[in-house]
CSV table of N, CA and C in Angstrom, one decimal:
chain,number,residue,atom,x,y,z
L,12,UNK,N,-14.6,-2.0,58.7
L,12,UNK,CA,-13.4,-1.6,58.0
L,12,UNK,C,-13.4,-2.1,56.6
L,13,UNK,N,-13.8,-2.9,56.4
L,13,UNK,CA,-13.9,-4.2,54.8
L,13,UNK,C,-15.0,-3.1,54.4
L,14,UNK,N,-15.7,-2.3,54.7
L,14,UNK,CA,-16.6,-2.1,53.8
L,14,UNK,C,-16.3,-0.6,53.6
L,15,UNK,N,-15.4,0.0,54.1
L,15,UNK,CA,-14.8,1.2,53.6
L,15,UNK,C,-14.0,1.0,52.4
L,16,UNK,N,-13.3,0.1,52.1
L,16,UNK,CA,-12.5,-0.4,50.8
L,16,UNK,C,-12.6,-1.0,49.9
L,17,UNK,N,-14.3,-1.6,49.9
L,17,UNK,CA,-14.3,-1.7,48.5
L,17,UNK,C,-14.3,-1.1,47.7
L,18,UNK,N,-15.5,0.2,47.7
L,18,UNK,CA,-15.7,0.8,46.8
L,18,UNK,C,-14.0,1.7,46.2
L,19,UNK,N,-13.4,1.8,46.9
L,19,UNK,CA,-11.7,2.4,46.6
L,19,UNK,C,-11.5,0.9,45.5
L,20,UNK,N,-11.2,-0.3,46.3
L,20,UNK,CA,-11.1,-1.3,45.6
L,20,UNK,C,-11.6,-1.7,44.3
L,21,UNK,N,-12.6,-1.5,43.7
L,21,UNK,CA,-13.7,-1.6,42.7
L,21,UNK,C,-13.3,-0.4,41.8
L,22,UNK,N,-13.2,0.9,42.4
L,22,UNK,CA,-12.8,1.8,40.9
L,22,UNK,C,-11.1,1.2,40.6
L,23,UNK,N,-10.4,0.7,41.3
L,23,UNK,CA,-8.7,1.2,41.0
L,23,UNK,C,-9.3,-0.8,40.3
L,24,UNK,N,-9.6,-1.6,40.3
L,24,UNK,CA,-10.2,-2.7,39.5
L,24,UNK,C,-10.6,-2.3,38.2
L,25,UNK,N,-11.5,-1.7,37.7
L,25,UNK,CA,-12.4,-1.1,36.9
L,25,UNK,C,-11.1,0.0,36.1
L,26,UNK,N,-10.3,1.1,37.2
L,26,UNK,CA,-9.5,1.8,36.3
L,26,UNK,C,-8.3,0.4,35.0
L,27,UNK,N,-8.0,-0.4,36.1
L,27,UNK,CA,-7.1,-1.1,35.8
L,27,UNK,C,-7.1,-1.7,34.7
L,28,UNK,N,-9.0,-2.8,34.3
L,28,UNK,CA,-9.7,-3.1,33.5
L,28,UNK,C,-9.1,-1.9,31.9
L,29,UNK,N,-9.6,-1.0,32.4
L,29,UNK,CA,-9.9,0.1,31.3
L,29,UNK,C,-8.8,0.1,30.5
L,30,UNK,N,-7.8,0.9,32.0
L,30,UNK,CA,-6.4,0.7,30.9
L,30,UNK,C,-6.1,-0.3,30.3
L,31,UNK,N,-6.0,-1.6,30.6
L,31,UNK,CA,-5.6,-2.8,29.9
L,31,UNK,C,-6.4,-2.6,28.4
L,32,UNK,N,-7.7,-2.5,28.6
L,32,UNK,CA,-8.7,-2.4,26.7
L,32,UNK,C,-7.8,-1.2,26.4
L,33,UNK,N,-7.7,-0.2,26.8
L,33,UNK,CA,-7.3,0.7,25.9
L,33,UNK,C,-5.8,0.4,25.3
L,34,UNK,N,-5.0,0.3,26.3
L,34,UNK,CA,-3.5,-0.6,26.0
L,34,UNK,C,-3.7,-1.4,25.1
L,35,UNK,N,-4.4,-2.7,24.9
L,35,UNK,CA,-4.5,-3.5,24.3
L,35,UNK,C,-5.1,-2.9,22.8
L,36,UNK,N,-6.1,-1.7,22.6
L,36,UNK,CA,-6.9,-1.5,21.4
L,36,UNK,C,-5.6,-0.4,20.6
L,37,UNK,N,-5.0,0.1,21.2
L,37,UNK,CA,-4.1,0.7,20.9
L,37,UNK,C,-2.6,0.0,20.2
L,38,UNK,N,-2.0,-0.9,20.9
L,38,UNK,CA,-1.0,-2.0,20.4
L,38,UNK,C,-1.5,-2.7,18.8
L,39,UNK,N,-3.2,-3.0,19.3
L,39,UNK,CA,-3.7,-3.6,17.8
L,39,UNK,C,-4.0,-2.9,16.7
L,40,UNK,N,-4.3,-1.5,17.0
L,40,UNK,CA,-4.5,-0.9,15.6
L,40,UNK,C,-3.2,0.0,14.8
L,41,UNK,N,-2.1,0.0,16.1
L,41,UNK,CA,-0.8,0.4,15.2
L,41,UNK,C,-0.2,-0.8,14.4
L,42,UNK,N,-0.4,-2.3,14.9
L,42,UNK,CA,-0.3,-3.2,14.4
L,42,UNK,C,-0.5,-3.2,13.4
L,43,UNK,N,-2.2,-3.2,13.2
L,43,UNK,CA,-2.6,-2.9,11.7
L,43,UNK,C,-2.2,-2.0,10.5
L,44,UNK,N,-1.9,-0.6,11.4
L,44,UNK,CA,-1.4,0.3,11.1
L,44,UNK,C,0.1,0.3,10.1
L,45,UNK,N,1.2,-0.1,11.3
L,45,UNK,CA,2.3,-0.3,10.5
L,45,UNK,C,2.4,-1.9,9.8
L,46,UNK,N,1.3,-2.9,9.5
L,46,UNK,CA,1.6,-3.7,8.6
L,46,UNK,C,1.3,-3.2,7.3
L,47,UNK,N,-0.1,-2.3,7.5
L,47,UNK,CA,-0.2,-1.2,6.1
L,47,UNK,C,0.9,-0.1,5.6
L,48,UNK,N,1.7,0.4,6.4
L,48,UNK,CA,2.3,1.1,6.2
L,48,UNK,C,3.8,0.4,5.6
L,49,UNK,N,4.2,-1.2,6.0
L,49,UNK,CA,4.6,-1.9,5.1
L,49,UNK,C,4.9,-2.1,3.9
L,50,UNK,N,3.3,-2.2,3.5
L,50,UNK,CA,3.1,-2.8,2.3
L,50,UNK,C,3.2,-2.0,1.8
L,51,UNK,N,2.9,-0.6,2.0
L,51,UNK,CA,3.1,0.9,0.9
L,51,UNK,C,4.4,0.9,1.1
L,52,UNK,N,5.7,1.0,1.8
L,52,UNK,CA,6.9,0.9,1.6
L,52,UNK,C,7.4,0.1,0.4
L,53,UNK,N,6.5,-1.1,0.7
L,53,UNK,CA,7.6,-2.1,-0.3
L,53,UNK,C,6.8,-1.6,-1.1
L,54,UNK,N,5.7,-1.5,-1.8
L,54,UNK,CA,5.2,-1.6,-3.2
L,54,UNK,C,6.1,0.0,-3.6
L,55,UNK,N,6.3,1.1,-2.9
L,55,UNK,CA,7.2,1.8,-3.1
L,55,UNK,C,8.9,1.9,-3.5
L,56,UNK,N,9.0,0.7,-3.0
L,56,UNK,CA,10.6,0.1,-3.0
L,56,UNK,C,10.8,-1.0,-4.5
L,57,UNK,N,9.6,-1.4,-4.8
L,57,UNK,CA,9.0,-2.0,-6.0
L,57,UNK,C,9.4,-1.0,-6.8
L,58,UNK,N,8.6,-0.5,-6.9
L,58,UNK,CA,8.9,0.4,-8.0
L,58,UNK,C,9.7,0.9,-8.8
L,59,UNK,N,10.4,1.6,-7.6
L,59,UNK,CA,11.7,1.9,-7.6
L,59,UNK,C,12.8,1.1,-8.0
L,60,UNK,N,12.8,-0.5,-7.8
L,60,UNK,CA,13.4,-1.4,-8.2
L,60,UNK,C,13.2,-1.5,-9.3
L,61,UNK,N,11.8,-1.7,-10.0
L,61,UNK,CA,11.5,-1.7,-11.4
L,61,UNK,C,11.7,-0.5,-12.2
L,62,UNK,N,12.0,0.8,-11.8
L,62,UNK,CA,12.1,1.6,-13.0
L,62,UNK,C,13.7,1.4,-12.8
L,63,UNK,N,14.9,1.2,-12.0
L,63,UNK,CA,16.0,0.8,-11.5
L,63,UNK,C,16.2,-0.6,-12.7
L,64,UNK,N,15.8,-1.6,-13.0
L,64,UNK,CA,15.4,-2.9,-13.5
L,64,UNK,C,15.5,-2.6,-15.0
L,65,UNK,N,14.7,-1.4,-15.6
L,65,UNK,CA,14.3,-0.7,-17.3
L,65,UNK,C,15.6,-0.2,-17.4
L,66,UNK,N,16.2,0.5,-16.3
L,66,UNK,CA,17.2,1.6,-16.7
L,66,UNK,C,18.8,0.7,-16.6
L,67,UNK,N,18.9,-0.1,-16.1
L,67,UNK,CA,19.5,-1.0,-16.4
L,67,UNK,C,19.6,-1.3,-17.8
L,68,UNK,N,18.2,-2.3,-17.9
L,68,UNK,CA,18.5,-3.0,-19.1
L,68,UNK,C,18.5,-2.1,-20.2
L,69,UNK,N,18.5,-1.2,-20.3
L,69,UNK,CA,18.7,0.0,-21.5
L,69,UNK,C,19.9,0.1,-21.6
L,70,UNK,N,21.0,0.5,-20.7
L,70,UNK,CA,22.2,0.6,-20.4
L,70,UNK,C,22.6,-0.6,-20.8
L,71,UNK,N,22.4,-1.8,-20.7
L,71,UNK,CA,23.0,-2.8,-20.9
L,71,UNK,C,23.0,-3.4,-22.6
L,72,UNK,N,21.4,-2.6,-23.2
L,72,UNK,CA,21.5,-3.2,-24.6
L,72,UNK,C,22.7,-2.2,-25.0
L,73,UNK,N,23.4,-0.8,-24.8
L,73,UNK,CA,24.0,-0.2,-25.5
L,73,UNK,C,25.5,-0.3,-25.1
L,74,UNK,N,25.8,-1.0,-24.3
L,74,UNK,CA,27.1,-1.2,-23.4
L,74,UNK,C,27.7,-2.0,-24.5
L,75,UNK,N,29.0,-1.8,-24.9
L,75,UNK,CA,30.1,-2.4,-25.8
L,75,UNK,C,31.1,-2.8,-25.0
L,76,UNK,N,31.6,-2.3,-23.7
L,76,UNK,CA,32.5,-3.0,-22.6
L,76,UNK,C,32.3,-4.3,-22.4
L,77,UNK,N,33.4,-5.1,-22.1
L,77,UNK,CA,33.1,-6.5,-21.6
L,77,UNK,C,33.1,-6.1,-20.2
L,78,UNK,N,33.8,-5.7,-19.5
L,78,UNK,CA,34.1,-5.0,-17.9
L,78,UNK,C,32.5,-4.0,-17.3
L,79,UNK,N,32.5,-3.0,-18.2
L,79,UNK,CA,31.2,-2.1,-17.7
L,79,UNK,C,30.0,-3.3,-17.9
L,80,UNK,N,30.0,-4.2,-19.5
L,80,UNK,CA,29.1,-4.9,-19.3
L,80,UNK,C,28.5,-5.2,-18.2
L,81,UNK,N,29.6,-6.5,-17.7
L,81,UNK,CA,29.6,-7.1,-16.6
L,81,UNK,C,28.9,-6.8,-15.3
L,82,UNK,N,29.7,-5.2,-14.9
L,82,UNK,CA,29.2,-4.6,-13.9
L,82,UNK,C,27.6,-4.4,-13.8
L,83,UNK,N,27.2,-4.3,-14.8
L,83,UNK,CA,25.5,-3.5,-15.3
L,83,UNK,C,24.9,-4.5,-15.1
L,84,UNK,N,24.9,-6.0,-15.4
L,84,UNK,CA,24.7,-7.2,-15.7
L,84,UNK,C,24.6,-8.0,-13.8
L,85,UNK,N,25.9,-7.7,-13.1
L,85,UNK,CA,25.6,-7.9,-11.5
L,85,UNK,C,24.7,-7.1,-10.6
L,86,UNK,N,24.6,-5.8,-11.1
L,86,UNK,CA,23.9,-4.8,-10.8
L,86,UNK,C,22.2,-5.3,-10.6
L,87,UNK,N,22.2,-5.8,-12.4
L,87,UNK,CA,20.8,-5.9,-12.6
L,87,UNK,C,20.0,-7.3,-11.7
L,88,UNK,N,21.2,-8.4,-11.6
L,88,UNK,CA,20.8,-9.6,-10.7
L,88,UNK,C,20.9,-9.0,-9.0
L,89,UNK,N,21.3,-8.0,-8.6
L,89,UNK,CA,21.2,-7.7,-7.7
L,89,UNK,C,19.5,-7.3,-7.4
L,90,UNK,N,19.3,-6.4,-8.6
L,90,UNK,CA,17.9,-5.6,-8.3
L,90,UNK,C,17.0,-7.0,-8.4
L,91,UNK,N,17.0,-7.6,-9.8
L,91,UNK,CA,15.6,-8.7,-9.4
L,91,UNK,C,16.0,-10.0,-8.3
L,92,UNK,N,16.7,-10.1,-7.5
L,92,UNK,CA,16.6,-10.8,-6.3
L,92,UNK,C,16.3,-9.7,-5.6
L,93,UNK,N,16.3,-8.6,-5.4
L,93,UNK,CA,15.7,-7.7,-4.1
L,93,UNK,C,14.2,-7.6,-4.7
L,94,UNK,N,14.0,-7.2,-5.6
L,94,UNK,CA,12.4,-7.3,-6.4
L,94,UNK,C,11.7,-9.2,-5.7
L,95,UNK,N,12.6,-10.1,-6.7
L,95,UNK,CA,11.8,-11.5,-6.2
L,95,UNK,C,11.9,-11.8,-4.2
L,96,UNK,N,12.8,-10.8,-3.5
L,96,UNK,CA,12.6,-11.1,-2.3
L,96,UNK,C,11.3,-10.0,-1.8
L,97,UNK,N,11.2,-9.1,-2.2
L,97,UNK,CA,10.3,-7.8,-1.3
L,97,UNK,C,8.5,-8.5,-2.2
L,98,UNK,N,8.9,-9.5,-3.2
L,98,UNK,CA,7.5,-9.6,-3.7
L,98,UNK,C,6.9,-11.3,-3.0
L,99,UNK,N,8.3,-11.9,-2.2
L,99,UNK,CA,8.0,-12.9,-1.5
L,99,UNK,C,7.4,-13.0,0.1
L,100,UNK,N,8.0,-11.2,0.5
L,100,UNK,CA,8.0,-11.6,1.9
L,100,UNK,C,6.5,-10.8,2.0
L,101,UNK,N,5.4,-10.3,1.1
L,101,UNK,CA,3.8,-9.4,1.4
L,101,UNK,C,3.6,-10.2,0.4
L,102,UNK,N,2.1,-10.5,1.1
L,102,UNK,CA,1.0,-10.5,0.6
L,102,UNK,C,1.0,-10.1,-1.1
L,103,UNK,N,0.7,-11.0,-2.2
L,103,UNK,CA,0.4,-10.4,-3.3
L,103,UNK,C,-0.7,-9.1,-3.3
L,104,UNK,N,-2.0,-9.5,-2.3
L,104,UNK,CA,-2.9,-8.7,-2.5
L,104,UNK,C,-2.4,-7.3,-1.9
L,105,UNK,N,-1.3,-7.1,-0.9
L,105,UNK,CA,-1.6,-6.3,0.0
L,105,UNK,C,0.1,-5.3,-0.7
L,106,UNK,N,0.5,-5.9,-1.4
L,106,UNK,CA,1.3,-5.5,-2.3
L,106,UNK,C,0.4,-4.8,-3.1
L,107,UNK,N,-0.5,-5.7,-4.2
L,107,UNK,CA,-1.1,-5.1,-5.3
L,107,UNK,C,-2.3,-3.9,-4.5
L,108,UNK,N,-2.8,-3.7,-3.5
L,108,UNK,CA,-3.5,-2.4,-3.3
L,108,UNK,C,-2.3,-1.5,-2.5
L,109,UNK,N,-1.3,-1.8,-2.0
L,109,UNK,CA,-0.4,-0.6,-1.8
L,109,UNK,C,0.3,-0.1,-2.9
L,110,UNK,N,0.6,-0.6,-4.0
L,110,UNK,CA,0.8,-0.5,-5.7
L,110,UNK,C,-0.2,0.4,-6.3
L,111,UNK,N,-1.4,-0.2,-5.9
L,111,UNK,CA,-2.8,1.2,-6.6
L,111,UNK,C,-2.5,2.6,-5.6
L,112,UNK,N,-2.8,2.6,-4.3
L,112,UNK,CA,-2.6,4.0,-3.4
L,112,UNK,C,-1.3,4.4,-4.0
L,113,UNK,N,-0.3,3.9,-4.5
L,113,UNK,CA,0.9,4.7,-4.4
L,113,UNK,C,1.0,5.4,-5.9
L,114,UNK,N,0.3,4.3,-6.8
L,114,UNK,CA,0.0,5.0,-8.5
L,114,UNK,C,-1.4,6.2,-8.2
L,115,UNK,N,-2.4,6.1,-7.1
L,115,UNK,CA,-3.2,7.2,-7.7
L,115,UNK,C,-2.8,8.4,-6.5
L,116,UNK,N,-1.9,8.1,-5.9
L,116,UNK,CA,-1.4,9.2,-4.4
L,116,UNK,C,-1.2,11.1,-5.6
L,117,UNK,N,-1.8,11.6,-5.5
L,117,UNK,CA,-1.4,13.0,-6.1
L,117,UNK,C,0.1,13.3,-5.5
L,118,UNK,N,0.7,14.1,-6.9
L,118,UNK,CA,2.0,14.1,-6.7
L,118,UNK,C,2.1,15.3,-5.7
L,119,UNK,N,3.6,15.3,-4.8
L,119,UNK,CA,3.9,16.5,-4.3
L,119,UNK,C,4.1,18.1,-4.6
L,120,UNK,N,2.7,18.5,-4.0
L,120,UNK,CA,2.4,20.3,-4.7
L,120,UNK,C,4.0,20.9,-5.0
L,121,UNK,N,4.3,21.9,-5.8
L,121,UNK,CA,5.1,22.3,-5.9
L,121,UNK,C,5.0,23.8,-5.4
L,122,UNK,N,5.9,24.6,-5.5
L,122,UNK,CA,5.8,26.2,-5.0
L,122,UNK,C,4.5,26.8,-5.6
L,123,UNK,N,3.9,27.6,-4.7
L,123,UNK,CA,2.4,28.2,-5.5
L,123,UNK,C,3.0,29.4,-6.2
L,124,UNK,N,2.3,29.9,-6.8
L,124,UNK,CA,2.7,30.6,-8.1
L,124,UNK,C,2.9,32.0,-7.3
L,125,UNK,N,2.7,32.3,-6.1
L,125,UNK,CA,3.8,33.5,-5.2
L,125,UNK,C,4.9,33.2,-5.1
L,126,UNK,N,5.4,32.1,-5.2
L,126,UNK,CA,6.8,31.7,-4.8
L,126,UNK,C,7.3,31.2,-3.1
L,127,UNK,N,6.2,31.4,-2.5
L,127,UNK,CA,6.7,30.7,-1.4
L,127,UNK,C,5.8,29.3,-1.4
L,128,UNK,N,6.5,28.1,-0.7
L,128,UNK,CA,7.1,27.2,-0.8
L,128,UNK,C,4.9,26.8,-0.1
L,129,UNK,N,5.1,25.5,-0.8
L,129,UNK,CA,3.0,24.8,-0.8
L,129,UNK,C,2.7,24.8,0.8
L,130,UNK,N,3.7,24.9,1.4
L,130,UNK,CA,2.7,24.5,2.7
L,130,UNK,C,2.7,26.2,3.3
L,131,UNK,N,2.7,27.3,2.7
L,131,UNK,CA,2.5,28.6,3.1
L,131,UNK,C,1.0,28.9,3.7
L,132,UNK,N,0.3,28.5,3.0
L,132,UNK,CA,-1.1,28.6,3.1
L,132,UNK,C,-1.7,27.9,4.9
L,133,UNK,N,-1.2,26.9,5.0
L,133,UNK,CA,-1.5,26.0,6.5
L,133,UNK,C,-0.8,26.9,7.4
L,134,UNK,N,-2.2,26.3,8.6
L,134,UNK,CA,-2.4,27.7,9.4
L,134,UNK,C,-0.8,27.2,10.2
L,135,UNK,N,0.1,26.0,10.3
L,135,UNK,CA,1.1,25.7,11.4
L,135,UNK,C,2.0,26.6,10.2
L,136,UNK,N,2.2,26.8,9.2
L,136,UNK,CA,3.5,27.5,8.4
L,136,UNK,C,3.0,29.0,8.3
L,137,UNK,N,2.5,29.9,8.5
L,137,UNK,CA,1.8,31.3,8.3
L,137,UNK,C,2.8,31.7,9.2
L,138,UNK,N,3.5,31.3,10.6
L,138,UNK,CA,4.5,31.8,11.3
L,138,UNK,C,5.5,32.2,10.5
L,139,UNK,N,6.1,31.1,9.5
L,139,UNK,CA,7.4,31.1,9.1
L,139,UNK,C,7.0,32.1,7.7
L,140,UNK,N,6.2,31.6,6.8
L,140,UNK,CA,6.2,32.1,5.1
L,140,UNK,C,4.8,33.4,5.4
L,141,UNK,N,4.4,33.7,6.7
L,141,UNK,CA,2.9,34.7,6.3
L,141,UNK,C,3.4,36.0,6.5
């Protein structure tokens, strides 16, 4: 009777094995995955704080209000503590290469010169725009 069950025993062992590597190789590389996908948020959110940061202080050299001053002025200490926090909580390095992918990323295609909308061409949009 014992020797009818192992072999049953031995694959659902072995299935078990498998799934656990696969489980496990899967959890690790989304890991990797969304800590890269992180770092291109914030160096994204960077940016945005920094051209946010210029346009401020433009506004602020030309401001004659003591009141609007002011406002422009809490504004701008708002942005560089969100800047000195998003540049404390990553990695310089992994900041500074999500900073390069996001400066050389090609910008978003615009309408092709038929006028319907860039993703016409891809075989999943041909239903809607072909």
């Amino acid at each position: 009777m014992s020797g009818e069950w192992f072999p049953v025993l031995l694959v659902l062992a072995l299935g078990s094995l498998a799934g656990l590597l696969v489980a496990w190789w899967m959890r690790r590389s989304r890991r990797a995955a969304s800590s890269e996908q992180l770092a291109a948020d914030a160096a994204l959110r960077l940016k945005d704080l920094e051209r946010r940061k210029r346009e401020l202080y433009e506004r602020l050299e030309g401001e004659e209000d003591a009141a609007d001053r002011q406002l422009l002025e809490d504004q701008a200490a708002r942005v560089l503590r969100e800047i000195d926090r998003l540049r404390g909580e990553l990695p310089a390095a992994a900041v500074a290469a999500a900073e390069a992918r996001v400066a050389s990323a090609p910008a978003p295609a615009a309408a092709s010169s038929s006028g319907a909308p860039s993703g016409a061409g891809r075989p999943m949009m041909i239903g809607f725009f072909g």
